[in-house]
Tab-separated table of C-alpha atoms and ligand atoms in Angstrom:
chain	number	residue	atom	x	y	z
A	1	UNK	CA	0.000	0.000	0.000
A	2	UNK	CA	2.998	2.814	0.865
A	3	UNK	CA	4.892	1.801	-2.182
A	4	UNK	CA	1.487	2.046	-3.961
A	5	UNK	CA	0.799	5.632	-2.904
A	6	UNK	CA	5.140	6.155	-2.980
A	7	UNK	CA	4.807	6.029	-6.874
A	8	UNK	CA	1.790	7.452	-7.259
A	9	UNK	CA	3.278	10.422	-5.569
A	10	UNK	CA	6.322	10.226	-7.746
A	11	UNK	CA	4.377	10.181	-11.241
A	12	UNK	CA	4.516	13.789	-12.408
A	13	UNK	CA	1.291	14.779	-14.135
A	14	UNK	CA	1.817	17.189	-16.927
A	15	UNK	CA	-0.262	20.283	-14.841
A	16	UNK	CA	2.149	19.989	-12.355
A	17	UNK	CA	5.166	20.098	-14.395
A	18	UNK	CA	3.727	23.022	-16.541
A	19	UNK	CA	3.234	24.817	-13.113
A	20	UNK	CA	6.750	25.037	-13.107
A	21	UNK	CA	8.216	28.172	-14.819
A	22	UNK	CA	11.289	27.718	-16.916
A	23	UNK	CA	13.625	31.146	-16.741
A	24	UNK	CA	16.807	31.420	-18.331
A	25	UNK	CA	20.145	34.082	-17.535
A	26	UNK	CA	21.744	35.722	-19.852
A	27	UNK	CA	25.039	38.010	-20.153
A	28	UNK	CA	28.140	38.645	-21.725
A	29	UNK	CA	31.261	36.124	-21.172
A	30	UNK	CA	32.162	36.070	-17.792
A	31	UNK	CA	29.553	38.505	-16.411
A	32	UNK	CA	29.171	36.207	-13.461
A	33	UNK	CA	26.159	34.008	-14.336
A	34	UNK	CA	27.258	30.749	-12.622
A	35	UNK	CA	27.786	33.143	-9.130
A	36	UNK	CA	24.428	34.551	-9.834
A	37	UNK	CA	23.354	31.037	-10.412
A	38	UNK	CA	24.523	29.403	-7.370
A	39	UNK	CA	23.350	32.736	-5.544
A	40	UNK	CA	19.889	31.876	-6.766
A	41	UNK	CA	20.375	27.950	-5.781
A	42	UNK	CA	20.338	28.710	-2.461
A	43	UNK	CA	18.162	31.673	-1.922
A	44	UNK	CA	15.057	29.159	-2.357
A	45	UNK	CA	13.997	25.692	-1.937
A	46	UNK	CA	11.341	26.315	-5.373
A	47	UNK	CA	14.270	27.130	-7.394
A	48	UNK	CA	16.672	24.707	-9.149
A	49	UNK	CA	19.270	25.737	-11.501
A	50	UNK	CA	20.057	23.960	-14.561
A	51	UNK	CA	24.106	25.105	-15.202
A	52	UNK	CA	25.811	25.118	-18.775
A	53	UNK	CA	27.361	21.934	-19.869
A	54	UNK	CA	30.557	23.907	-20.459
A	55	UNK	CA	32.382	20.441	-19.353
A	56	UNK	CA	31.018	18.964	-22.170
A	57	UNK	CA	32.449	21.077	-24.606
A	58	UNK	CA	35.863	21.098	-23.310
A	59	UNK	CA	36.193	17.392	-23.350
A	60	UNK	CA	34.503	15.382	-26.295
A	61	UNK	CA	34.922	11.678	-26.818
A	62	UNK	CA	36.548	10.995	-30.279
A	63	UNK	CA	35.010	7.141	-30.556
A	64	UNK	CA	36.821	4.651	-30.878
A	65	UNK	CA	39.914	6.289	-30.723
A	66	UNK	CA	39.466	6.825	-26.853
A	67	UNK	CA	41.196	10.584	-26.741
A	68	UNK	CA	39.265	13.559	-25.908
A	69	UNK	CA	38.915	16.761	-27.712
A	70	UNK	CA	38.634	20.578	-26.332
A	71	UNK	CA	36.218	21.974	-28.895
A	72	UNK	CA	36.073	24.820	-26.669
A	73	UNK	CA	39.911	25.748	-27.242
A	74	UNK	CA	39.595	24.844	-30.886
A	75	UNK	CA	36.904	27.119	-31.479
A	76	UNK	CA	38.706	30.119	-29.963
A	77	UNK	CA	42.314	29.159	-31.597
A	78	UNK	CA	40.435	28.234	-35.240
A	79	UNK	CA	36.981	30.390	-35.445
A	80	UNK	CA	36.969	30.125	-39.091
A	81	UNK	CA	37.484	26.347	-39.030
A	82	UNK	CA	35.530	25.559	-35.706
A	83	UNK	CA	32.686	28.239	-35.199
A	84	UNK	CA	29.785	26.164	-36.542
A	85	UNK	CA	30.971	22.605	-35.121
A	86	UNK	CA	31.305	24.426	-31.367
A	87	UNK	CA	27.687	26.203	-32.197
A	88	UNK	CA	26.159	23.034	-32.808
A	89	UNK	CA	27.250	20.948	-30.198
A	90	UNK	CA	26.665	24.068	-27.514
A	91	UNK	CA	22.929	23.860	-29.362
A	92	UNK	CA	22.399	20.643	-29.137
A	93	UNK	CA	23.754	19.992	-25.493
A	94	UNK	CA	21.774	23.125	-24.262
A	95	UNK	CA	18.098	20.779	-25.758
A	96	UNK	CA	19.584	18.201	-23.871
A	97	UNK	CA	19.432	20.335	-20.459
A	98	UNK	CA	16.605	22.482	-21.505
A	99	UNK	CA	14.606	19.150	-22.131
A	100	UNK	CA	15.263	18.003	-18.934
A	101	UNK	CA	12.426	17.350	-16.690
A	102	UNK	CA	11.789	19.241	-13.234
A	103	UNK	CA	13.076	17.620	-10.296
A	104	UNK	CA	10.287	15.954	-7.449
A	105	UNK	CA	10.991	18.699	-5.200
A	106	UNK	CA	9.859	21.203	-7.627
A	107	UNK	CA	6.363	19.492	-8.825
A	108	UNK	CA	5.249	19.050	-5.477
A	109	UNK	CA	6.042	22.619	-4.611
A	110	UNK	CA	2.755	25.139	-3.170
A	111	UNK	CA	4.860	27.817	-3.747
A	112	UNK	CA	5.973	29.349	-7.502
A	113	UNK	CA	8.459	26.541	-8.551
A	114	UNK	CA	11.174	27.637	-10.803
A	115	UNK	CA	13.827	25.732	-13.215
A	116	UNK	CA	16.934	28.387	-14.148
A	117	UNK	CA	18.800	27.407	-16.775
A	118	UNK	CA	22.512	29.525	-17.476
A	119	UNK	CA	21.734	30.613	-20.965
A	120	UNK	CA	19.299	28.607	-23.198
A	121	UNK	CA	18.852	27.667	-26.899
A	122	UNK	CA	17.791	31.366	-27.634
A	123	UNK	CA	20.982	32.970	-26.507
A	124	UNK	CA	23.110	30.255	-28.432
A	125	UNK	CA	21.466	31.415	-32.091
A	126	UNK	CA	20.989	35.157	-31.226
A	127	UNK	CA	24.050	35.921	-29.481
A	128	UNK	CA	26.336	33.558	-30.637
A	129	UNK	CA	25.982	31.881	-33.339
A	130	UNK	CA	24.672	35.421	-35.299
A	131	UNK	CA	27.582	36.934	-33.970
A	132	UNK	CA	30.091	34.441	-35.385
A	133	UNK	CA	27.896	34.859	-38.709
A	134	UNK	CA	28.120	39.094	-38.712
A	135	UNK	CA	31.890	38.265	-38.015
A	136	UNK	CA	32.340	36.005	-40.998
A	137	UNK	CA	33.095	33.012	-38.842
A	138	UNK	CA	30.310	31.177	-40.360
A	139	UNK	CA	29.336	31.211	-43.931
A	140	UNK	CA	26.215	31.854	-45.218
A	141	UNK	CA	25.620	28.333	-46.030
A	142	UNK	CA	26.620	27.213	-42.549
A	143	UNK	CA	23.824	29.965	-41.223
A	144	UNK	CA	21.078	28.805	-43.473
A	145	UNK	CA	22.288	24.866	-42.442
A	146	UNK	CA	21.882	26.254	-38.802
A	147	UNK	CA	18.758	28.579	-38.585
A	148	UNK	CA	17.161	25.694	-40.376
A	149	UNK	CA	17.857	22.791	-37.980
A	150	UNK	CA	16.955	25.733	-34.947
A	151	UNK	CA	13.801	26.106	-35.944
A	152	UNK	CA	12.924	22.864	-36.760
A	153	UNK	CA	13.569	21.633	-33.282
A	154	UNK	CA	12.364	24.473	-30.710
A	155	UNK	CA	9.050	23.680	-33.124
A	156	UNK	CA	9.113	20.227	-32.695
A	157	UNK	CA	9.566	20.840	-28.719
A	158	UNK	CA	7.466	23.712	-28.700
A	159	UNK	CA	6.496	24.720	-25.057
A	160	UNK	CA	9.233	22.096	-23.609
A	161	UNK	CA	11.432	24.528	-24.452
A	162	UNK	CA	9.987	27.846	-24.335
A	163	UNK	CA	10.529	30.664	-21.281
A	164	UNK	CA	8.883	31.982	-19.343
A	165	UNK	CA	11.469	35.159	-18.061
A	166	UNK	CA	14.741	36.251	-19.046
A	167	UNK	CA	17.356	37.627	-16.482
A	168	UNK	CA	19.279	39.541	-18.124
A	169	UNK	CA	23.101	40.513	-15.752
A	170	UNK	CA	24.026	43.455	-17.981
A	171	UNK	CA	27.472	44.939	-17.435
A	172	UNK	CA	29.965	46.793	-19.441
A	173	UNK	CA	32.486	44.610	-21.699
A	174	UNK	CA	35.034	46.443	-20.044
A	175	UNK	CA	34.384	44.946	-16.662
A	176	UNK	CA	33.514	41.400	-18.134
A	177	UNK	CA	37.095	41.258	-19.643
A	178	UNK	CA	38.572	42.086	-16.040
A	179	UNK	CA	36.590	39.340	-14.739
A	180	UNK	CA	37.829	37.103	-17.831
A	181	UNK	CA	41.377	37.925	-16.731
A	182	UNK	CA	40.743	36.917	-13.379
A	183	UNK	CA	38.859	33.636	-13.275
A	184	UNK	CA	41.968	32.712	-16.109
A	185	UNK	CA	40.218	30.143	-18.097
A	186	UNK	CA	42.917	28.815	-20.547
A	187	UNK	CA	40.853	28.215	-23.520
A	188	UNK	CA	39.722	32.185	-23.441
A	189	UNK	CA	43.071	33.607	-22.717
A	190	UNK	CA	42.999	35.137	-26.720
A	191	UNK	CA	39.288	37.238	-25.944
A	192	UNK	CA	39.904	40.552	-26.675
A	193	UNK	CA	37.870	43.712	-25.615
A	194	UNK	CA	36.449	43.878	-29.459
A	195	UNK	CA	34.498	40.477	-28.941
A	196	UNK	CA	33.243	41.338	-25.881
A	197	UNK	CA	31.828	44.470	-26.754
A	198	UNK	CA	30.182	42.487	-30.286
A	199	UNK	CA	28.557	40.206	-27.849
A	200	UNK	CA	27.513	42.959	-26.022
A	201	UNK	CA	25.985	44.532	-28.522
A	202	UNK	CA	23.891	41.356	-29.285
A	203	UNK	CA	22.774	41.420	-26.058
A	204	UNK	CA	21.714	45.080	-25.863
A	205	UNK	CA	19.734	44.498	-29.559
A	206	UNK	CA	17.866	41.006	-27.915
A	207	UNK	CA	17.229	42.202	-24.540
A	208	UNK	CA	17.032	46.189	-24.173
A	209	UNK	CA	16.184	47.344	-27.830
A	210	UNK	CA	14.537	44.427	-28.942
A	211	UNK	CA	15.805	45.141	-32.355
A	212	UNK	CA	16.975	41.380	-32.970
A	213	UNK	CA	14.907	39.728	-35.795
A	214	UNK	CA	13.330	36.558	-33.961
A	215	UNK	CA	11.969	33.931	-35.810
A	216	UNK	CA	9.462	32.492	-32.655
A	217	UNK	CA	6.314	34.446	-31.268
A	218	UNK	CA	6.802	33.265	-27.807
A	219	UNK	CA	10.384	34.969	-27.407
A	220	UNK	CA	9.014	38.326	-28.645
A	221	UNK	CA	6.992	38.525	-25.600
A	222	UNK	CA	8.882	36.511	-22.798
A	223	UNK	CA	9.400	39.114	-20.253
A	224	UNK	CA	12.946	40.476	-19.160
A	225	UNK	CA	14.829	41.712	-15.796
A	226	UNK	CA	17.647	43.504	-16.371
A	227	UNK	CA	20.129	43.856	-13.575
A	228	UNK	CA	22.578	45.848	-13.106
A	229	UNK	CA	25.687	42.780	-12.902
A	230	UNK	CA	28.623	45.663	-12.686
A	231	UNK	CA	27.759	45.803	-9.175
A	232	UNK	CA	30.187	43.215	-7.358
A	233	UNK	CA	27.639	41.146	-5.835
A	234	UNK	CA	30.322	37.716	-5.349
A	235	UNK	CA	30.681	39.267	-1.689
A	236	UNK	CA	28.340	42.260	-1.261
A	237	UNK	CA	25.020	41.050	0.860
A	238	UNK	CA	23.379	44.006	0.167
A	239	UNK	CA	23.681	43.774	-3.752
A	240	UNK	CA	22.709	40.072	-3.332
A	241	UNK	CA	19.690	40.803	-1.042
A	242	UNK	CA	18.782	43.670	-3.774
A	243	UNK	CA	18.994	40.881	-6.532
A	244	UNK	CA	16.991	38.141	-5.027
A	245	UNK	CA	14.565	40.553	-4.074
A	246	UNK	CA	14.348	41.884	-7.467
A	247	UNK	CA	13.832	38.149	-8.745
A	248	UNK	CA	11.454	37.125	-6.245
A	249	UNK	CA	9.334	39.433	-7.607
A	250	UNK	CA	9.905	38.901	-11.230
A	251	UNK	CA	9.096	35.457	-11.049
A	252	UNK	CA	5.630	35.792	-9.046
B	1	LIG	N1	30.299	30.103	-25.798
B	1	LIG	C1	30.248	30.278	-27.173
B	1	LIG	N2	29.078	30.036	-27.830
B	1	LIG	C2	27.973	29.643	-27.168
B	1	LIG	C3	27.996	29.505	-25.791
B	1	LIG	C4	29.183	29.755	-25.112
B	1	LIG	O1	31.253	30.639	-27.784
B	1	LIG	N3	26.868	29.418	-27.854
B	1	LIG	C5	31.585	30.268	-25.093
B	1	LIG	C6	31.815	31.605	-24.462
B	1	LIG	C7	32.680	31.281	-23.266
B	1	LIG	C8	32.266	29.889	-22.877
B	1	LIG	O2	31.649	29.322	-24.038
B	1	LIG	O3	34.036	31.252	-23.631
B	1	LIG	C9	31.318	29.871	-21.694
B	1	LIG	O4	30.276	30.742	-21.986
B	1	LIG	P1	29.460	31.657	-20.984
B	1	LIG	O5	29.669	33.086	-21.193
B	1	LIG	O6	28.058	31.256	-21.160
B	1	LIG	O7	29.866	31.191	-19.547
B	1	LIG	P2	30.797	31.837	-18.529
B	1	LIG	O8	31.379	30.728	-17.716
B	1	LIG	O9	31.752	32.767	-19.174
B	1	LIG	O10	29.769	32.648	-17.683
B	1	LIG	P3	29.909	33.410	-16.323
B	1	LIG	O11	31.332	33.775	-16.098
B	1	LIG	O12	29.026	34.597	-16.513
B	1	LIG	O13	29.407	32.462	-15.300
């Protein structure tokens, strides 16, 4: 009889996981989105953050041949070469986590349960993968290749992988390079101010002017919270207070 009710407990209906609002955060390289993140994982129990499968990138099994490759390193060394294999697999590993389904603790929430994800499918085309196409890094056929395989999947998902909020940590690329130099990942040693500031712009056109041609209805109107991320809010309280405050409130 206990395991009886035990599973029934345990079988997610699909009202309670569409209860569940999917958010994503956005910002330049470095901004501090996985300290935001972690900030957010343990401001409340209704939340659950979904990080970027960065790992993944940096280490990719070559079959058979058992050696690993850094696709992350060969992207930034080779852009030319390298830009459309690393946009891909950062797509496609981003529907992997964006797919993923709620955890328990979230679907049998009373409160407003929340999945975060750093960055999401949207950010990888519009920021990214547009930006490596405005700087010539992908070709026009490698675009069409790309926008075409997009679409065709967030419209085969449809609302499994739509949002429901954007937070947007909006700094200056001048601070996000600082930050860049001091976290010292090897792979990014080469970013220069000029990238930063490209991506920036991206950002800005998405999120602020909402110039950015999108190709899905549902992102036009997904709502956004811009915060101020040139704060330093690793060790400030009172910033981080401010910011969950800020999100508690975007999110009811
Ligand atoms: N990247 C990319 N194209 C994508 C996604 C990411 O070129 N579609 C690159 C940019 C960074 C690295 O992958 O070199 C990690 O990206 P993020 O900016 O998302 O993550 P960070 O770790 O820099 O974020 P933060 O420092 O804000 O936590």
């Amino acid at each position: 009889k206990r395991s009886l009710s035990l599973s029934r407990s345990n079988t997610p209906t699909m009202d309670k996981i569409n209860k569940v609002k999917r958010v994503s955060i956005e910002g330049n390289i470095a901004v501090g989105k996985s300290t935001f993140a972690r900030l957010l994982q343990s401001a409340d129990q209704d939340w659950e953050v979904v990080l970027e499968p960065i790992g993944m990138w940096q280490s990719i099994e070559s079959g058979s041949l058992q050696t690993t490759s850094n696709l992350l390193d060969m992207m930034y060394k080779d852009p030319q070469r390298w830009s459309y294999t690393f946009q891909t697999n950062s797509c496609m590993s981003r529907m992997h986590t964006q797919l993923q389904p709620p955890p328990a603790r979230l679907l049998s929430s009373e409160g407003v349960p929340v999945q975060i994800f750093e960055r999401s499918v949207y950010s990888d085309r519009y920021i990214f993968a547009l930006n490596m196409f405005k700087l010539g890094c992908i070709n026009s056929t490698e675009w069409a290749i790309y926008q075409g395989w997009h679409s065709f999947l967030v419209e085969q998902f449809g609302h499994q992988v739509e949002l429901e909020g954007i937070v947007y940590l909006r700094a200056p690329p001048q601070i996000c390079l600082e930050r860049l130099g001091r976290r010292g990942r090897t792979e990014e040693k080469g970013v220069q101010l000029d990238y930063l500031e490209t991506l920036h712009t991206q950002h800005e056109e998405w999120l602020v002017e909402k110039s950015t041609q999108l190709h899905f209805e549902h992102l036009t109107k997904v709502p956004v919270l811009v915060l101020d991320a040139s704060l330093e809010f690793e060790n400030n309280p009172d910033v981080q207070a401010s910011f969950i405050t800020q999100v508690k409130e975007f999110f009811s």
